[in-house]
Coordinates of C-alpha atoms and ligand atoms in Angstrom, one line a residue:
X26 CA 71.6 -284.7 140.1
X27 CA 70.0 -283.3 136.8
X28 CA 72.6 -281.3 134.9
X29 CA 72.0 -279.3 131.7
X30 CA 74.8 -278.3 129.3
X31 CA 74.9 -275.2 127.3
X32 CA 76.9 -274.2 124.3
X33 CA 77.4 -270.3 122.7
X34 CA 79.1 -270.3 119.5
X35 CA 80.9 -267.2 118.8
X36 CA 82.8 -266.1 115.9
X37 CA 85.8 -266.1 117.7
X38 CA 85.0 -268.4 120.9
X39 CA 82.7 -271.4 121.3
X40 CA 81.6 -271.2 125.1
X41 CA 80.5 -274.1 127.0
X42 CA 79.4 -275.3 130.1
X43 CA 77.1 -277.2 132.8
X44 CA 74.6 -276.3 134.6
X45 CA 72.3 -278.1 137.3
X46 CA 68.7 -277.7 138.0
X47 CA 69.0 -274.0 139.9
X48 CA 70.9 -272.5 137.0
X49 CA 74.2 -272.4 138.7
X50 CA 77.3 -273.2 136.7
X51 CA 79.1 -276.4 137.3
X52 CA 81.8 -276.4 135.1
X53 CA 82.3 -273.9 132.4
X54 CA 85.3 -273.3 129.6
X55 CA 85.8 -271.8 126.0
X56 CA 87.8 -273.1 122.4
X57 CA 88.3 -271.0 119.5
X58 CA 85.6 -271.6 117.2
X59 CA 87.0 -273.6 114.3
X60 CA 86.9 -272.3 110.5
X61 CA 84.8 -275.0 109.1
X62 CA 82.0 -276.4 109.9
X63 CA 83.5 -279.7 109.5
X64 CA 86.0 -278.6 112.2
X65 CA 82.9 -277.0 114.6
X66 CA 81.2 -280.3 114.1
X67 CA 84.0 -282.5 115.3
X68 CA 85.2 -280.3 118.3
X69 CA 81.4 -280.3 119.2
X70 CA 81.6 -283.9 119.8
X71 CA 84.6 -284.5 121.2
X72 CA 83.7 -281.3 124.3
X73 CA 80.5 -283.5 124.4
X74 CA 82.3 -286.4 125.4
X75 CA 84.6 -284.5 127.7
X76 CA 81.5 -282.7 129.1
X77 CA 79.6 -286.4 130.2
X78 CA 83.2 -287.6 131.6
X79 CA 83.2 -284.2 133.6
X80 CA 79.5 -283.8 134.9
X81 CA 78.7 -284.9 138.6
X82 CA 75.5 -286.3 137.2
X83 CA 73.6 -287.5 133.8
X84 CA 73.7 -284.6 131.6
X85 CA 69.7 -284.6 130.5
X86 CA 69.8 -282.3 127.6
X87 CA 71.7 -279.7 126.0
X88 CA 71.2 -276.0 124.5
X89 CA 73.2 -274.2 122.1
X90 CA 72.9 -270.5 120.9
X91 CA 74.2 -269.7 117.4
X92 CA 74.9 -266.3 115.9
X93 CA 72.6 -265.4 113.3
X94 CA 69.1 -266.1 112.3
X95 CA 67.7 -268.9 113.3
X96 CA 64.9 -270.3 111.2
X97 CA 62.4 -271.9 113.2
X98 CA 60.1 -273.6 110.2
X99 CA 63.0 -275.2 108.6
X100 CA 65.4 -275.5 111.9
X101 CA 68.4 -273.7 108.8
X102 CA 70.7 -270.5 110.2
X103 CA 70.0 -268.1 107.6
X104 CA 72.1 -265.4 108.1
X105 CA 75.3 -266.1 110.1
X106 CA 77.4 -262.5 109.4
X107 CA 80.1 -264.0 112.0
X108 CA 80.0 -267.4 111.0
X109 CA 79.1 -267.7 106.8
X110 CA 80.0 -271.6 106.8
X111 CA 76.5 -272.1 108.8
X112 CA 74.5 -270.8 106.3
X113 CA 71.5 -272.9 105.3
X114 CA 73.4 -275.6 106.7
X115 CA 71.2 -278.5 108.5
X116 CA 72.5 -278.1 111.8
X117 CA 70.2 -280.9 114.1
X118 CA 70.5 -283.9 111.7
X119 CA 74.9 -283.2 112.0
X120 CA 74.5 -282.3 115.8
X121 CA 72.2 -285.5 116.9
X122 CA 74.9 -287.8 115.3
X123 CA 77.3 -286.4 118.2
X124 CA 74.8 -286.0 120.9
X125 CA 72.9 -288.4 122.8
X126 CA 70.3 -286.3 124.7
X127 CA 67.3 -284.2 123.3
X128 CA 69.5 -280.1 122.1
X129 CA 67.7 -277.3 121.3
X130 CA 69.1 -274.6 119.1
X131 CA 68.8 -270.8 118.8
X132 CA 69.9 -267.3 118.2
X133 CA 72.8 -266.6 120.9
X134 CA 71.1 -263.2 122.0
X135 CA 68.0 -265.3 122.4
X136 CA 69.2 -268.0 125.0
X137 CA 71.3 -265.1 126.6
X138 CA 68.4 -263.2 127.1
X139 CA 66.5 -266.3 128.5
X140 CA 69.6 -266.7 130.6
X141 CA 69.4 -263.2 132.1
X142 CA 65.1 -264.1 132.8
X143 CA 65.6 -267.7 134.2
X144 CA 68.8 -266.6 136.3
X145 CA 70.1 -263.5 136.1
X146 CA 68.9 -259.7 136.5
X147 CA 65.3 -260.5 134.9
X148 CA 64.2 -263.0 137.6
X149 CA 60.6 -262.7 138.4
X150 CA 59.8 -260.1 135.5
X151 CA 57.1 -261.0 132.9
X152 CA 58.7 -258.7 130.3
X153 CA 62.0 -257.8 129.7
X154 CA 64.8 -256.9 126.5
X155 CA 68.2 -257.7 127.1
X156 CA 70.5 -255.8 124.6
X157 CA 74.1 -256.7 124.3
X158 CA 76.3 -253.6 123.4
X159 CA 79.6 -255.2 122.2
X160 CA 81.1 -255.3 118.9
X161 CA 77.6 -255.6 117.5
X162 CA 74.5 -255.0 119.3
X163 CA 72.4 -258.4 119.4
X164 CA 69.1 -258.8 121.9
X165 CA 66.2 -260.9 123.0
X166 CA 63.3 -260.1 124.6
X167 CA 61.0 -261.7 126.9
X168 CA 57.3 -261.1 126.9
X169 CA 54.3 -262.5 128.7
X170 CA 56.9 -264.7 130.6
X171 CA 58.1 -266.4 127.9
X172 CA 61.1 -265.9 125.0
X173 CA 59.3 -264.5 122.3
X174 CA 60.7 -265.8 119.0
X175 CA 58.3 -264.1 116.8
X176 CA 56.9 -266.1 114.1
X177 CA 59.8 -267.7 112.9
X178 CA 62.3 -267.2 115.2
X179 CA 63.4 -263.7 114.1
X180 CA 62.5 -261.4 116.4
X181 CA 64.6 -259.8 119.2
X182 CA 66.7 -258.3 116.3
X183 CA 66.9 -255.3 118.3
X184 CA 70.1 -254.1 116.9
X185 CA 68.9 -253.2 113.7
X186 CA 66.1 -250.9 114.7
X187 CA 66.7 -247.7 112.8
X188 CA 67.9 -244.9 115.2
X189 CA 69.1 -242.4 113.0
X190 CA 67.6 -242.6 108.9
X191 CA 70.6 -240.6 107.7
X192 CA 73.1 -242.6 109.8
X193 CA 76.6 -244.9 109.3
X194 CA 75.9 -248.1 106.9
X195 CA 75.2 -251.2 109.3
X196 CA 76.7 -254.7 108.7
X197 CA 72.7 -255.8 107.5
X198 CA 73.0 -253.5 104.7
X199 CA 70.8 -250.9 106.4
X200 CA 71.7 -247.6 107.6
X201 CA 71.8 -246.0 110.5
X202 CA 70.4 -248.7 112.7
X203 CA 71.1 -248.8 116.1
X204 CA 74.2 -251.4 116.1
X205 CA 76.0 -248.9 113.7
X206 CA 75.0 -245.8 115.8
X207 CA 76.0 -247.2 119.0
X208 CA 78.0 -250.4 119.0
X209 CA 82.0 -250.6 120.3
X210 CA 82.6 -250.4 116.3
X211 CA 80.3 -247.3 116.3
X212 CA 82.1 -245.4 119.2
X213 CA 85.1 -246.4 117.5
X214 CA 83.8 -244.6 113.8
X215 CA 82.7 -241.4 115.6
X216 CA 86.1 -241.4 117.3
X217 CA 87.7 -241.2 114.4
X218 CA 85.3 -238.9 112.6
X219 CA 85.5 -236.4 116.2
X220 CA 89.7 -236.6 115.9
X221 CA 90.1 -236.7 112.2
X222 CA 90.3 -232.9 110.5
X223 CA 86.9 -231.4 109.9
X224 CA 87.1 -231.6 106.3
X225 CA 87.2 -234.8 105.9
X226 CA 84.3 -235.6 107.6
X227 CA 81.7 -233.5 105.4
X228 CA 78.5 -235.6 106.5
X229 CA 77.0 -238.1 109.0
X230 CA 76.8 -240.8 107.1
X231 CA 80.1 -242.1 107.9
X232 CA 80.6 -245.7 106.4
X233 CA 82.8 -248.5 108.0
X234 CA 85.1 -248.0 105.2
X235 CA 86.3 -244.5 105.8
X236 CA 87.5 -245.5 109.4
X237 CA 91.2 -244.8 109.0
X238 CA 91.8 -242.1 111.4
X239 CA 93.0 -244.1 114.3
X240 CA 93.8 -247.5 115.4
X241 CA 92.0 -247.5 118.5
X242 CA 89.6 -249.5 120.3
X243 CA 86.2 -248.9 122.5
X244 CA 88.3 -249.5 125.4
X245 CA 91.1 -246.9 124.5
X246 CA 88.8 -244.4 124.1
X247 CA 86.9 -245.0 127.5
X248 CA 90.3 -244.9 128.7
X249 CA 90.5 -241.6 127.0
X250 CA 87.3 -239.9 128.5
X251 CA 87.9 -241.1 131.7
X252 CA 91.3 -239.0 131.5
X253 CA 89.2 -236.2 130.6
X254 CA 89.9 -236.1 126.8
X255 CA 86.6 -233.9 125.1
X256 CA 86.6 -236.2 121.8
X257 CA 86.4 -239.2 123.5
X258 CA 83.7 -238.4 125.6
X259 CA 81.9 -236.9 123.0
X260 CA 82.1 -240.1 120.8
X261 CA 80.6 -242.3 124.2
X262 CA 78.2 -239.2 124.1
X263 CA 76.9 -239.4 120.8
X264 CA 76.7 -243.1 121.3
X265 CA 74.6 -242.9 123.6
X266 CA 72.2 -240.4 122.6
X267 CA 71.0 -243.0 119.3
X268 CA 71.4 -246.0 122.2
X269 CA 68.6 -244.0 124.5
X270 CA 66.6 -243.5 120.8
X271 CA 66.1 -247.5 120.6
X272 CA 65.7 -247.7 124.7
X273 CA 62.5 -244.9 123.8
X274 CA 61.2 -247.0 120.9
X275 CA 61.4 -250.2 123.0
X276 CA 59.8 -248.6 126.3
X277 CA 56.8 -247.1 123.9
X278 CA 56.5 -250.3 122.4
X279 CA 56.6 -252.9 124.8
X280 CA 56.0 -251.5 128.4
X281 CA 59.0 -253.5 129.3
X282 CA 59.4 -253.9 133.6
X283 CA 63.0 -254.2 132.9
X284 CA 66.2 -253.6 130.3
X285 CA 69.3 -255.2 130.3
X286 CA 72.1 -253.9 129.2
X287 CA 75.2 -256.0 128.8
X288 CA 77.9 -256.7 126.5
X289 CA 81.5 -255.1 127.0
X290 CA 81.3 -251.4 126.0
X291 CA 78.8 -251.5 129.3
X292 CA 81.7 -251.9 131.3
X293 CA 82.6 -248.6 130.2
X294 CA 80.5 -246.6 132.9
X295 CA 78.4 -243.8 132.5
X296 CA 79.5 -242.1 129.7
X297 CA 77.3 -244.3 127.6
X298 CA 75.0 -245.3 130.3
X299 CA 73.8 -241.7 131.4
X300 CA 73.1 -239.9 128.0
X301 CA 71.2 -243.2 126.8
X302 CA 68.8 -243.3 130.3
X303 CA 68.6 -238.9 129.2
X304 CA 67.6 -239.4 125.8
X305 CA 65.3 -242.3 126.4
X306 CA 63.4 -240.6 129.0
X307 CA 63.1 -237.8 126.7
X308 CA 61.9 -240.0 123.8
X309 CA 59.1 -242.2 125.5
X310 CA 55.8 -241.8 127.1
X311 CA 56.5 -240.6 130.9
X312 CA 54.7 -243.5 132.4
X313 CA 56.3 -246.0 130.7
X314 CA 59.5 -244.7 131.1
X315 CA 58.9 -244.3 135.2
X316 CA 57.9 -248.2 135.1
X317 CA 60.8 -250.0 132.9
X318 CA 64.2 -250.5 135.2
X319 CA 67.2 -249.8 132.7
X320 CA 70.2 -252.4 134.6
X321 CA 73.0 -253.8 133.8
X322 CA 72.9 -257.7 132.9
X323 CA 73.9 -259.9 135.4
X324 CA 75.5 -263.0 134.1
X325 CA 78.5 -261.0 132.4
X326 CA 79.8 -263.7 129.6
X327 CA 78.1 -266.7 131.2
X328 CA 74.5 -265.8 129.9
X329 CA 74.4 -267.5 126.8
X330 CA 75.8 -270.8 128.4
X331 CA 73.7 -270.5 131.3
X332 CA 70.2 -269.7 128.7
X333 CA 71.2 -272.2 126.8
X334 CA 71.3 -274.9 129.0
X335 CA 68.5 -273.7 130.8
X336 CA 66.5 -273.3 127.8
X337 CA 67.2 -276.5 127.1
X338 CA 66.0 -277.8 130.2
X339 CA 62.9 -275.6 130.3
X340 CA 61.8 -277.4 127.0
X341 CA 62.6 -281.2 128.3
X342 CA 59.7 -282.3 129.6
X343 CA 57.5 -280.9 127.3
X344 CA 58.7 -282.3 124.3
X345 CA 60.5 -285.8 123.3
X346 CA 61.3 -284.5 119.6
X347 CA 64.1 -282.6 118.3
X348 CA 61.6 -280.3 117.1
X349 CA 64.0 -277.5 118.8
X350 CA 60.1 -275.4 118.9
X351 CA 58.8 -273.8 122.1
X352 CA 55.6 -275.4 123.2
X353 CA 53.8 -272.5 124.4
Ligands
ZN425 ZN1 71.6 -253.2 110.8

């Protein structure tokens, strides 16, 4: 049998797994990503070797999913905020030394996105976004039936659309783009800023830097508004409202048949979900809106493994190279 194997490297967990030919998983299991890239490297190889001793059949090619930008033209991460040490760094030459089948390599949100299409809650759509809501918010879209990379590999960055001009400082430098309006760290900030005495909180623009209030996480406070506490809801609330903004600017803009939401602050229910679905009906053309299905993603924390591998095999047999390019 044909198996394909799939790698998505996280800041904190490098993911990795088999798949065969229908997308299921055959065998799936995580490390904690290494500091150096030295170390990444080295583990890389040695799962590899574990992997081929593990698969029920020969392993044909393999996928991995990186944070970051990935730059298609000179195959280089540019901008890893979760993982520095891969930086400009010439990722295939060091991989192909460990690997002995044809890898492809891109953005994580990317081959999770392709994932969700190929085998998850976007089978049989032509056009689709997937945005993950967890710590950050990463996403990858799928258009015409096919990942759309832009023309370097950058697009999908979907996190980073401005929501709110005058809003919290993002990670990118930016402000007030959607990951810093409405991410777990965002729910978090507004949290804070709800429970905190009024004074202190004097304008919107709350940065990351001011969060001192309260050592809490997403989940506490979900915890929280489901026990009926007003600030806590109110943070989910207001979290919401900019996450329904971006789900407005993507339905105007793309027509999309479905969104996915996934990521682990979408495990907390409705008091996200339902003010986001309000506000983005409120912000985008009626008909659009009435055509895109706004669902939860299907492949939980498998997607990037399975999009991976699967991206991997979807390119096989059209190219021999390492080229790591989609042959549209
Ligand atoms: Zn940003």
């Amino acid at each position: 049998m044909a198996v394909y194997a799939g790698f998505d490297l996280g800041g904190t967990q490098l993911k990795y797994g088999l798949i065969d030919a229908e997308g299921r998983i055959l065998f799936k299991d995580k490390a904690p990503t290494p500091a150096t890239i030295e170390g990444l490297l080295d583990l890389i190889g040695m799962l590899w070797t574990g992997l081929k001793k593990k698969s029920p059949g020969k392993i044909e090619a393999a996928g991995f999913g990186i944070p970051g930008i990935y730059d298609l033209k000179t195959n280089r991460v540019l901008q890893s905020p979760n993982y520095g040490g891969l930086d400009n760094f010439e990722l295939i030459p060091a991989v192909a030394r460990r690997l002995d089948v044809p890898f492809w390599v891109d953005n994580d949100a990317n081959m999770a996105a392709y994932g969700e299409w190929a085998h998850g809650a976007g089978r049989g759509v032509s056009s689709m976004v997937l945005l993950t809501v967890g710590t950050g918010i990463g996403g990858g879209l799928i258009l015409g039936g096919n990942l759309w990379r832009g023309g370097r590999g950058y697009a999908g960055e979907v996190g980073h659309i401005i929501v709110n001009p005058d809003g919290a400082r993002c990670t990118c430098g930016l402000q007030g783009c959607l990951e810093a309006e409405s991410s777990a760290g965002a729910i978090v900030r507004k949290y804070a800023a709800l429970t905190r005495t009024a004074d202190v909180v004097t304008s919107s623009a709350i940065t990351s830097s001011a969060i001192t209030a309260e050592d809490v996480t997403a989940e506490d406070i979900y915890n929280r508004a489901k026990g009926g506490e007003k600030a806590a809801r109110e943070a989910f609330a207001r979290a919401g409202y900019y996450l329904g903004i971006g789900l407005g600017i993507l339905i105007n803009l793309l027509n999309p048949e479905k969104i996915l939401l996934g990521g682990g602050v979408m495990t907390t229910g409705e008091y996200l979900l339902a003010p986001a679905v309000e506000e983005a009906a409120r912000r985008s053309y009626r008909a659009s809106f009435a055509a895109c299905s706004i669902e939860r993603a299907g492949l939980g924390n498998d997607a990037g493994i399975i999009g991976a591998a699967s991206w991997a095999r979807e390119n096989l047999p059209r190219s021999e190279s390492f080229d790591c390019g989609p042959k549209f």
